[in-house]
CSV table of C-alpha atoms and ligand atoms in Angstrom, one decimal:
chain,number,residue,atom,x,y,z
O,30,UNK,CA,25.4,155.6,86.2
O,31,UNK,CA,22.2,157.9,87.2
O,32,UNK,CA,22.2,161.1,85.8
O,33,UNK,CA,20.1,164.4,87.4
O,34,UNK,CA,19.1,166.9,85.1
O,35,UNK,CA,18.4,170.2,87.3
O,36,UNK,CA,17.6,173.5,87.1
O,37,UNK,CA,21.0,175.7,88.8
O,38,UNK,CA,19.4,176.9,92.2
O,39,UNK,CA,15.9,175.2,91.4
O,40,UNK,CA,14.4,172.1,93.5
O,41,UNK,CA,16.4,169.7,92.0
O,42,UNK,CA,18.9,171.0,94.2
O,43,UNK,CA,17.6,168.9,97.0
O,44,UNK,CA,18.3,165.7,95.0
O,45,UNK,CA,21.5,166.7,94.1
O,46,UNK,CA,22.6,167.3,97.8
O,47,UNK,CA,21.2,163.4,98.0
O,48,UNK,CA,22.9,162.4,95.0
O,49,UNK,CA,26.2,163.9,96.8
O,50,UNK,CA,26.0,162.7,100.1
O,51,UNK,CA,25.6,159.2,98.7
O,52,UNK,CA,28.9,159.7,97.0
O,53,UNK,CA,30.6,161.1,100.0
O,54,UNK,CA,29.3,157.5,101.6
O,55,UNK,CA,29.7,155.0,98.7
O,56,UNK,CA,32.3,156.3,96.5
O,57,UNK,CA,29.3,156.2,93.7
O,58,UNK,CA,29.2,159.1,91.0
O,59,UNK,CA,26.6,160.5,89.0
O,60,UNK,CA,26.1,162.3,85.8
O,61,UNK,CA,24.4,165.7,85.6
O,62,UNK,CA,22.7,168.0,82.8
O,63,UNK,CA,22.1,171.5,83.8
O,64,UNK,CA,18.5,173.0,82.2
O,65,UNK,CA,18.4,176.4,82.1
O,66,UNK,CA,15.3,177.3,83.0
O,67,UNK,CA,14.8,180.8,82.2
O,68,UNK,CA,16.1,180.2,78.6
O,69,UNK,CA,13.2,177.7,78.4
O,70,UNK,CA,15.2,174.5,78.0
O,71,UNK,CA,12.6,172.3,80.0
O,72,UNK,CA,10.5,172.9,77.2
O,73,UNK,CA,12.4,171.4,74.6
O,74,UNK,CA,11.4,168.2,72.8
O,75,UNK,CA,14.3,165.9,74.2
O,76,UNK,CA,13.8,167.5,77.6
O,77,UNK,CA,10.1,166.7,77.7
O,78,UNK,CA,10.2,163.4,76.2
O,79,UNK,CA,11.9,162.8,80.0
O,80,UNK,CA,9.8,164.8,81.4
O,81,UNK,CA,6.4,165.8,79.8
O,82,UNK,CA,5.6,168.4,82.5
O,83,UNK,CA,8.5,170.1,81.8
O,84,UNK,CA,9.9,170.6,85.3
O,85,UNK,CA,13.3,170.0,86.6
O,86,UNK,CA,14.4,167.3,88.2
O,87,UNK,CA,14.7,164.6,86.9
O,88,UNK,CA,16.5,161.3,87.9
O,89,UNK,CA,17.5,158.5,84.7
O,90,UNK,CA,18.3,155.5,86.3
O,91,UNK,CA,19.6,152.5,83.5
O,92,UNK,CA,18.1,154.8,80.6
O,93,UNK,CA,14.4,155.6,82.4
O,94,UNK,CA,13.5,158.7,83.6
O,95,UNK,CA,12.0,159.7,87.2
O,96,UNK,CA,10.2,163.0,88.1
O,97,UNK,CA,9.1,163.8,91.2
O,98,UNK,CA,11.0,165.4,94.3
O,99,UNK,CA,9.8,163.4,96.7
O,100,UNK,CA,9.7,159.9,94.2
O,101,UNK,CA,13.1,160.6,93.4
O,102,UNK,CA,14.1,161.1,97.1
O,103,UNK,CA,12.8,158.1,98.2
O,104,UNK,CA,14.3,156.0,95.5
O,105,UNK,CA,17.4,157.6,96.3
O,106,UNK,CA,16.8,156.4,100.6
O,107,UNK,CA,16.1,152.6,99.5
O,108,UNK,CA,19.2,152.4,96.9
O,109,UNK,CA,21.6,153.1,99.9
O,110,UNK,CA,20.3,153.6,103.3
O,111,UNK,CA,23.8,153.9,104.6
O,112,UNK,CA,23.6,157.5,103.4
O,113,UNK,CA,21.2,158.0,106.1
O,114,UNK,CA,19.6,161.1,103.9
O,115,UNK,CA,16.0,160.1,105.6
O,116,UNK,CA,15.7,157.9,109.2
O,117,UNK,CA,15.3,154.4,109.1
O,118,UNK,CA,13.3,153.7,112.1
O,119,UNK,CA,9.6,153.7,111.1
O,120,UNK,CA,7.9,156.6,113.1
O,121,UNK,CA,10.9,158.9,112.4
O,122,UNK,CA,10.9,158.0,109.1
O,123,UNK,CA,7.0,159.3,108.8
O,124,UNK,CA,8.1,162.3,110.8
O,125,UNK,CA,10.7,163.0,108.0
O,126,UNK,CA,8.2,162.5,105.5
O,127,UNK,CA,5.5,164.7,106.6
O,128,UNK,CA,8.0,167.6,106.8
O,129,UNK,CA,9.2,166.7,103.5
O,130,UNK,CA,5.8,166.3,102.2
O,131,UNK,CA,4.7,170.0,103.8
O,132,UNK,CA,7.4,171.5,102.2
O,133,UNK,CA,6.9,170.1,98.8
O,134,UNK,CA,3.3,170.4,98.5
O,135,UNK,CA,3.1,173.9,100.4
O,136,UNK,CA,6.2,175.6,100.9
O,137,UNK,CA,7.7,175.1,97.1
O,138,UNK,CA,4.0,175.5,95.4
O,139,UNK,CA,3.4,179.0,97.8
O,140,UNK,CA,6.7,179.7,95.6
O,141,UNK,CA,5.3,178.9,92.4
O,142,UNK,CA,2.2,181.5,92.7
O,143,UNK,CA,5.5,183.8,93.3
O,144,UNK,CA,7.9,182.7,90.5
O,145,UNK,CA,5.1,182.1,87.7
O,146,UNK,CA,1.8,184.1,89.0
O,147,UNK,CA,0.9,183.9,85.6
O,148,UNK,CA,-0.3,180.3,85.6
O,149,UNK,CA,-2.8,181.2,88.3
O,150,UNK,CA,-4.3,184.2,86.9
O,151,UNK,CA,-5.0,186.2,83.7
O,152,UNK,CA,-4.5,190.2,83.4
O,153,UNK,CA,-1.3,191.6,85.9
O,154,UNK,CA,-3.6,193.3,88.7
O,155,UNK,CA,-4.9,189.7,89.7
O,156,UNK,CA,-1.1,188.2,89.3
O,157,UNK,CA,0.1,191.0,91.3
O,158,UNK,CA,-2.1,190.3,94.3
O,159,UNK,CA,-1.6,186.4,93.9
O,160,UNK,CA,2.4,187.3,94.7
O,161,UNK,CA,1.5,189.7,97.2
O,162,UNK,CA,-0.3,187.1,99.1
O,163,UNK,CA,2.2,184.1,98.4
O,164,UNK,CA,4.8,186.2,99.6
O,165,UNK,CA,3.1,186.8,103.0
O,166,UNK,CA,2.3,182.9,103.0
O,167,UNK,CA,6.1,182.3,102.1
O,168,UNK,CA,7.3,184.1,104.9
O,169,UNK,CA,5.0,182.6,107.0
O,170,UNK,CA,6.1,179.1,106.3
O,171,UNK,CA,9.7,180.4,106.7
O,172,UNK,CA,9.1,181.5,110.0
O,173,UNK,CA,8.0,178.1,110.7
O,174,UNK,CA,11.2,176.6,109.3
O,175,UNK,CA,13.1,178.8,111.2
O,176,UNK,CA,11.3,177.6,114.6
O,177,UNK,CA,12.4,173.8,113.2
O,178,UNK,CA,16.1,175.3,112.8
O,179,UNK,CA,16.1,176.2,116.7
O,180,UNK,CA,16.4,172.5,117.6
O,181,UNK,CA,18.7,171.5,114.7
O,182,UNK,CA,20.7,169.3,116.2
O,183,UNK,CA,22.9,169.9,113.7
O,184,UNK,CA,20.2,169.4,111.1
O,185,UNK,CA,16.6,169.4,110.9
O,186,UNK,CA,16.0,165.7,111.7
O,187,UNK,CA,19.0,165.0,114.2
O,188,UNK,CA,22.6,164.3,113.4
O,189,UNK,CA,22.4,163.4,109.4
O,190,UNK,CA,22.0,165.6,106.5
O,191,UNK,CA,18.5,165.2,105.0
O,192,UNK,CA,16.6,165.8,102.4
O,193,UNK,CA,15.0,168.6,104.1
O,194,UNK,CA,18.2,170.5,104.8
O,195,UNK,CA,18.4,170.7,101.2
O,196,UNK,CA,15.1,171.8,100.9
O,197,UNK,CA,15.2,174.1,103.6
O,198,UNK,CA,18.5,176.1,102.0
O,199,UNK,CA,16.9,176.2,98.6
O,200,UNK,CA,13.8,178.1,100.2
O,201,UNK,CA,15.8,180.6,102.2
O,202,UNK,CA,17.4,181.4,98.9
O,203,UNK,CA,13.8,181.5,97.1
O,204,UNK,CA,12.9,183.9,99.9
O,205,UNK,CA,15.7,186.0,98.9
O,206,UNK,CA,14.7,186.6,95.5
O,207,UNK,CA,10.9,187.4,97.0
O,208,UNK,CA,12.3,190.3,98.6
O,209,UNK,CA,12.3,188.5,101.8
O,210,UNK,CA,15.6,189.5,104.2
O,211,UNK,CA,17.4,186.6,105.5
O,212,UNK,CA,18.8,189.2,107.5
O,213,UNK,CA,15.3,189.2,109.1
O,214,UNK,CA,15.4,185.3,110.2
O,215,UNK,CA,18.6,185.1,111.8
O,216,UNK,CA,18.5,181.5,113.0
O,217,UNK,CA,17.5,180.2,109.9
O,218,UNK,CA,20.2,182.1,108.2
O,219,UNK,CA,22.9,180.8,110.6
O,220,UNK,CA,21.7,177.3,109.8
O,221,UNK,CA,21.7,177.2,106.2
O,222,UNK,CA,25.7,179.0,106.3
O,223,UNK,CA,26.4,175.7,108.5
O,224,UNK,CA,24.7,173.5,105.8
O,225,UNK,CA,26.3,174.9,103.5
O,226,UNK,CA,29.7,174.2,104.5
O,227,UNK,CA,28.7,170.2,104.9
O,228,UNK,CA,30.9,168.4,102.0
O,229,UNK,CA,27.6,167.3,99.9
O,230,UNK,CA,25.7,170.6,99.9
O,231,UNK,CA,29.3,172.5,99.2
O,232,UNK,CA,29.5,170.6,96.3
O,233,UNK,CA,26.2,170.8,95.0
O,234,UNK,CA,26.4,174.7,95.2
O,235,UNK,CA,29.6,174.7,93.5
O,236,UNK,CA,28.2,172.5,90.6
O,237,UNK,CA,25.4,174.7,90.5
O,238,UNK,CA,27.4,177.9,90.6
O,239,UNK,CA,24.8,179.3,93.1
O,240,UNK,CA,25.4,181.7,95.6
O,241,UNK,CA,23.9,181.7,99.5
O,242,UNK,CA,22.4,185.3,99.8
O,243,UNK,CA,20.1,186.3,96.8
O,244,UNK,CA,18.5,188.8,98.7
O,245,UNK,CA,18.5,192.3,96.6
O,246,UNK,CA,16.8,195.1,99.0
O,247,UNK,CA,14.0,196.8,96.5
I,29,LIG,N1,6.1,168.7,92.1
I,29,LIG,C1,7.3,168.9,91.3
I,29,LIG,C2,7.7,170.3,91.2
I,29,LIG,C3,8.9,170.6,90.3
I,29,LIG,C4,9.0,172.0,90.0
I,29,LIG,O1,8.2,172.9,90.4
I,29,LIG,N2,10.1,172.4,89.3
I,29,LIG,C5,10.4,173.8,88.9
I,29,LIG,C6,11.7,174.3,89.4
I,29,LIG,S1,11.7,174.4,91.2
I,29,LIG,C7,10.5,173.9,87.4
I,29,LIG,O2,11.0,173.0,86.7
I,29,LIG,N3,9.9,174.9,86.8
I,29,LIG,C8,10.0,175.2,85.4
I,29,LIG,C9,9.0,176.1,84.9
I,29,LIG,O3,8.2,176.6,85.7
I,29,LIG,O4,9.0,176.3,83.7
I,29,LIG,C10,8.4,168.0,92.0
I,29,LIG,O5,8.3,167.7,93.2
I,29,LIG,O6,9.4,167.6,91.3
C-alpha cells in the first residue's frame, strides 16, 4: 500500500487530494504519516533517510521513497488514469502541466521567501524586505489564479478535479497566513469553498484537521 507522509496544511496536501480521489475511483487505500513541521520532524534521521532534503511530501511506493510534487503527481496520473486527476489527451495534458509547473516552481517558492525568509538572507532588515516583496508577488500570482478560477468549469482544467485545484486551495490558505484577505479575491474564494466540498479534498482536509480561512486581520 503507498503511504504519504505530509506536512498538515503543507504542499503535500495536493498529493493527498490525488491520493483521495484515486480511492473515491478505485476503491484503493493508502497509508499516511503526518510530520509536523514546525516541531522540526522533517529533520529527523528516519525522516531524512526518505527524504534528505527534509521537505514534506513524500510518496513510499513497495518500500522506496518519492519526493517531488510534481514527480509524485505524475506517478500518481500513470498508476490510474481513470482518476482523471490530470487530462489525457496530449496538448491538454501539457496545458495542465505548465500550470502545474508555474505554480510549483513560482507560486509555492514566492511562498518560501515568506514562510522561511531566513534561508534567503542573513540579519532581519534584509529578511523583512524579502517578505515584504514575496507578499506583493504572492498576491500577484493569486490574482492570476483568481482570473483562471473565472472559467472554472467546475475546476481549473474542465470538469475533473486536478492536481491544481489542490494546489490552488492550499495557496489561498497560504495567502491567508501572509496577511492576504481572501475576503479581497472573492472569486477565488468562492471556488476553493466549492472544492472543498468535492468528496477527495473533504477528506484530505479532514485528515489534515485544517481549516479553509486562515486569514487573521493584523
Ligand atoms: N519542490 C518541493 C518543495 C517541497 C516543500 O517546499 N515542502 C515544504 C512544505 S510546503 C517543507 O517541507 N518545508 C519544510 C521546511 O521548510 O523545513 C516539492 O515540490 O515537493
Amino acid at each position: 500500500m503507498m503511504k504519504l507522509y505530509y506536512g498538515p496544511g503543507a504542499c503535500s496536501f495536493v498529493p493527498h487530494v490525488g491520493l483521495e480521489a484515486i480511492k473515491a475511483a478505485t476503491g484503493d487505500d493508502f497509508e499516511t504519516q503526518a510530520v509536523k513541521l514546525h516541531k522540526g520532524e522533517q529533520h529527523t534521521p528516519e525522516y531524512l533517510q526518505l527524504n534528505p532534503l527534509g521537505l514534506v511530501p513524500v510518496l513510499v511506493v513497495d518500500g522506496q521513497p518519492l519526493s517531488q510534487i510534481v514527480a509524485i503527481c505524475d506517478y500518481l496520473d500513470r498508476c490510474c488514469p481513470q482518476a482523471g486527476l490530470l487530462p489525457a489527451a496530449l496538448w491538454r495534458h501539457a496545458e495542465a502541466l505548465s500550470v502545474f509547473a508555474w505554480m510549483n516552481n513560482t507560486v509555492h517558492s514566492t511562498f518560501t521567501r515568506i514562510f522561511r525568509p531566513q534561508n534567503f538572507a542573513d540579519g532581519e532588515p534584509a529578511q523583512a524586505e524579502i517578505k515584504r516583496t514575496a507578499v506583493g508577488a504572492f498576491r500577484g500570482h493569486l490574482e492570476r489564479i483568481q482570473g483562471m478560477a473565472e472559467n472554472a468549469a467546475p475546476f481549473l482544467l474542465g470538469d475533473k478535479l486536478s492536481f491544481v485545484d489542490a494546489y490552488a486551495l492550499v495557496f489561498l490558505r497560504w495567502g491567508g497566513l501572509a496577511g492576504i484577505d481572501p475576503a479581497s479575491l472573492p472569486i477565488y474564494r468562492a471556488y476553493v469553498e466549492r472544492l472543498a466540498q468535492t468528496p477527495p479534498v473533504a477528506a484530505a482536509i479532514a485528515r489534515e484537521g485544517i481549516k479553509l480561512d486562515t486569514y487573521q486581520k493584523k
